[in-house]
């Protein structure tokens, strides 16, 4: 009984985070969702593409339930990192569609297996896993990348989570200024200067 509750809780959180990630590309043009926003090239649509690949792999081949679409080999060093950005020939619709199909495949795997069902992750140091371990891993990965997407979207257009409440631009400017002043004072103290 507790396993069913735990599985539904983890699975529910994963479903919610998937939607949050896709909300981050809503209302943006092709350039904005693809452009590299960090030194390493992190971009919004690339995060979606990355999670589509790894979710289909973790809930697919790890449990001998292969995703029905071709995937690059996990051990192909030439393809490493290609899942983190989107070529000019790939469309938003293709990437989002693949992610949604990966969800459906993953959801079927999660529904069909118990939390203690065994799997095999050959790229992990300890390859013997359970559905529980993989579900926690994908929930963590999706949450991490949804957090990246939050920051990237805020950098692009100032858009922030609705959960922060109805605050105006003056509120956020004052808050940022207060945080900046605290950082400056701490740096002065560290260097031995009086604030």
XYZ file of C-alpha atoms in Angstrom:
195
model
C 0.000 0.000 0.000
C 2.732 2.492 0.936
C 4.536 1.650 -2.310
C 1.467 2.618 -4.326
C 1.166 5.914 -2.453
C 4.893 6.632 -2.866
C 4.819 5.747 -6.559
C 1.826 7.985 -7.217
C 3.384 10.838 -5.247
C 6.696 10.674 -7.135
C 4.956 10.167 -10.470
C 2.615 13.095 -9.784
C 5.564 15.378 -9.034
C 7.277 14.261 -12.252
C 4.130 14.992 -14.286
C 3.878 18.464 -12.768
C 7.536 19.308 -13.444
C 7.241 18.207 -17.075
C 4.462 20.741 -17.590
C 6.422 23.465 -15.779
C 9.332 22.935 -18.145
C 7.139 23.264 -21.227
C 5.537 26.433 -19.842
C 8.972 28.055 -19.960
C 9.001 28.040 -23.772
C 5.453 29.346 -24.185
C 5.164 32.749 -25.810
C 8.785 32.857 -26.968
C 10.099 32.938 -30.520
C 12.416 30.408 -32.129
C 15.543 32.411 -31.408
C 14.733 32.889 -27.730
C 14.085 29.192 -27.059
C 17.233 28.078 -28.907
C 19.809 30.737 -28.141
C 22.676 29.865 -25.812
C 22.155 31.724 -22.556
C 25.202 30.458 -20.677
C 28.847 30.010 -21.561
C 28.191 26.293 -22.036
C 25.285 26.924 -24.399
C 22.366 26.034 -22.122
C 19.083 26.928 -23.806
C 15.390 26.322 -23.163
C 14.494 24.008 -26.047
C 17.722 22.085 -25.540
C 16.624 21.284 -21.984
C 13.356 19.867 -23.350
C 15.226 17.798 -25.950
C 17.644 16.510 -23.297
C 14.879 15.403 -20.939
C 12.940 13.762 -23.782
C 15.956 11.618 -24.616
C 16.851 10.631 -21.085
C 13.323 10.021 -19.884
C 12.711 7.723 -22.864
C 15.994 5.958 -22.152
C 15.578 5.594 -18.370
C 12.000 4.351 -18.497
C 12.644 2.451 -21.721
C 15.808 0.463 -22.242
C 16.683 0.410 -18.516
C 13.588 -1.744 -17.939
C 13.764 -3.626 -21.249
C 10.810 -1.598 -22.549
C 12.495 0.219 -25.454
C 11.099 3.544 -26.601
C 9.610 2.913 -30.060
C 11.599 5.697 -31.752
C 15.305 5.653 -32.595
C 17.642 6.924 -29.873
C 21.349 7.607 -30.170
C 23.486 5.039 -28.409
C 24.278 6.132 -24.880
C 27.941 5.201 -25.360
C 28.431 7.109 -28.666
C 31.008 9.714 -27.653
C 30.437 11.614 -30.903
C 26.815 12.240 -29.909
C 27.595 13.304 -26.344
C 25.991 16.687 -25.676
C 24.011 16.748 -28.947
C 20.829 16.321 -26.921
C 21.382 19.669 -25.175
C 20.780 21.889 -28.200
C 18.474 21.955 -31.188
C 19.609 22.190 -34.801
C 18.019 24.609 -37.242
C 16.314 21.628 -38.920
C 14.535 20.422 -35.769
C 11.263 22.142 -34.955
C 9.760 23.108 -31.645
C 6.803 20.864 -32.481
C 9.104 17.870 -33.086
C 10.965 18.347 -29.808
C 7.850 18.972 -27.697
C 6.029 16.111 -29.445
C 8.901 13.729 -28.711
C 8.916 14.836 -25.074
C 5.177 14.192 -24.787
C 5.573 10.763 -26.428
C 8.390 10.010 -23.975
C 6.003 10.940 -21.145
C 3.387 8.514 -22.427
C 5.980 5.749 -22.722
C 7.401 6.510 -19.278
C 3.943 6.694 -17.728
C 3.138 3.250 -19.153
C 6.356 1.833 -17.684
C 5.691 3.418 -14.298
C 2.117 2.114 -14.286
C 3.143 -1.404 -15.324
C 5.969 -1.926 -12.840
C 6.244 -1.960 -9.073
C 8.742 0.292 -7.302
C 11.026 -2.675 -6.639
C 11.059 -3.842 -10.274
C 14.665 -4.357 -11.366
C 16.377 -2.485 -14.162
C 19.867 -2.101 -15.548
C 21.658 1.226 -16.143
C 24.947 0.282 -17.832
C 26.340 3.822 -17.587
C 26.004 3.924 -13.783
C 28.806 2.645 -11.506
C 26.260 0.342 -9.821
C 24.078 -0.648 -12.789
C 21.523 -2.740 -10.894
C 18.598 -0.422 -10.099
C 14.916 -0.430 -9.240
C 12.046 1.595 -10.643
C 12.111 3.556 -7.394
C 15.741 4.625 -7.960
C 15.092 5.607 -11.567
C 11.902 7.472 -10.701
C 13.736 9.473 -8.026
C 16.622 10.090 -10.434
C 14.348 11.396 -13.227
C 12.351 13.495 -10.788
C 15.605 15.051 -9.566
C 16.904 15.603 -13.114
C 13.638 17.148 -14.267
C 13.472 19.421 -11.219
C 17.072 20.511 -11.769
C 16.462 21.362 -15.417
C 13.132 23.054 -14.646
C 15.099 25.268 -12.247
C 17.579 26.045 -15.022
C 14.622 26.919 -17.256
C 13.211 29.257 -14.581
C 16.447 31.226 -14.541
C 16.878 31.239 -18.320
C 13.332 32.472 -18.863
C 13.786 35.222 -16.288
C 16.978 36.294 -18.085
C 15.120 36.425 -21.404
C 12.046 38.439 -20.522
C 11.806 38.852 -16.760
C 9.083 36.210 -16.554
C 8.850 34.552 -13.131
C 6.731 31.879 -11.473
C 3.194 32.937 -10.677
C 3.645 31.486 -7.183
C 5.635 34.587 -6.215
C 2.393 36.567 -6.097
C 1.216 39.700 -7.792
C 4.239 41.911 -7.286
C 5.067 44.832 -9.517
C 8.363 45.820 -11.107
C 9.098 48.320 -8.316
C 8.921 45.517 -5.734
C 11.429 43.366 -7.643
C 13.764 46.301 -8.292
C 13.765 47.244 -4.594
C 14.356 43.637 -3.603
C 17.249 43.248 -6.035
C 18.786 46.527 -4.821
C 18.548 45.390 -1.189
C 20.268 42.104 -2.030
C 22.965 43.961 -3.987
C 23.641 46.294 -1.036
C 23.991 43.313 1.304
C 26.444 41.641 -1.093
C 28.539 44.812 -1.393
C 28.642 45.243 2.399
C 29.670 41.616 2.891
C 32.460 41.991 0.322
C 33.743 45.143 2.053
C 33.737 43.351 5.419
C 35.626 40.453 3.886
C 38.311 42.815 2.571
C 38.606 44.456 5.992
C 36.796 47.678 5.174
C 34.071 49.105 7.342
C 30.691 49.068 5.695
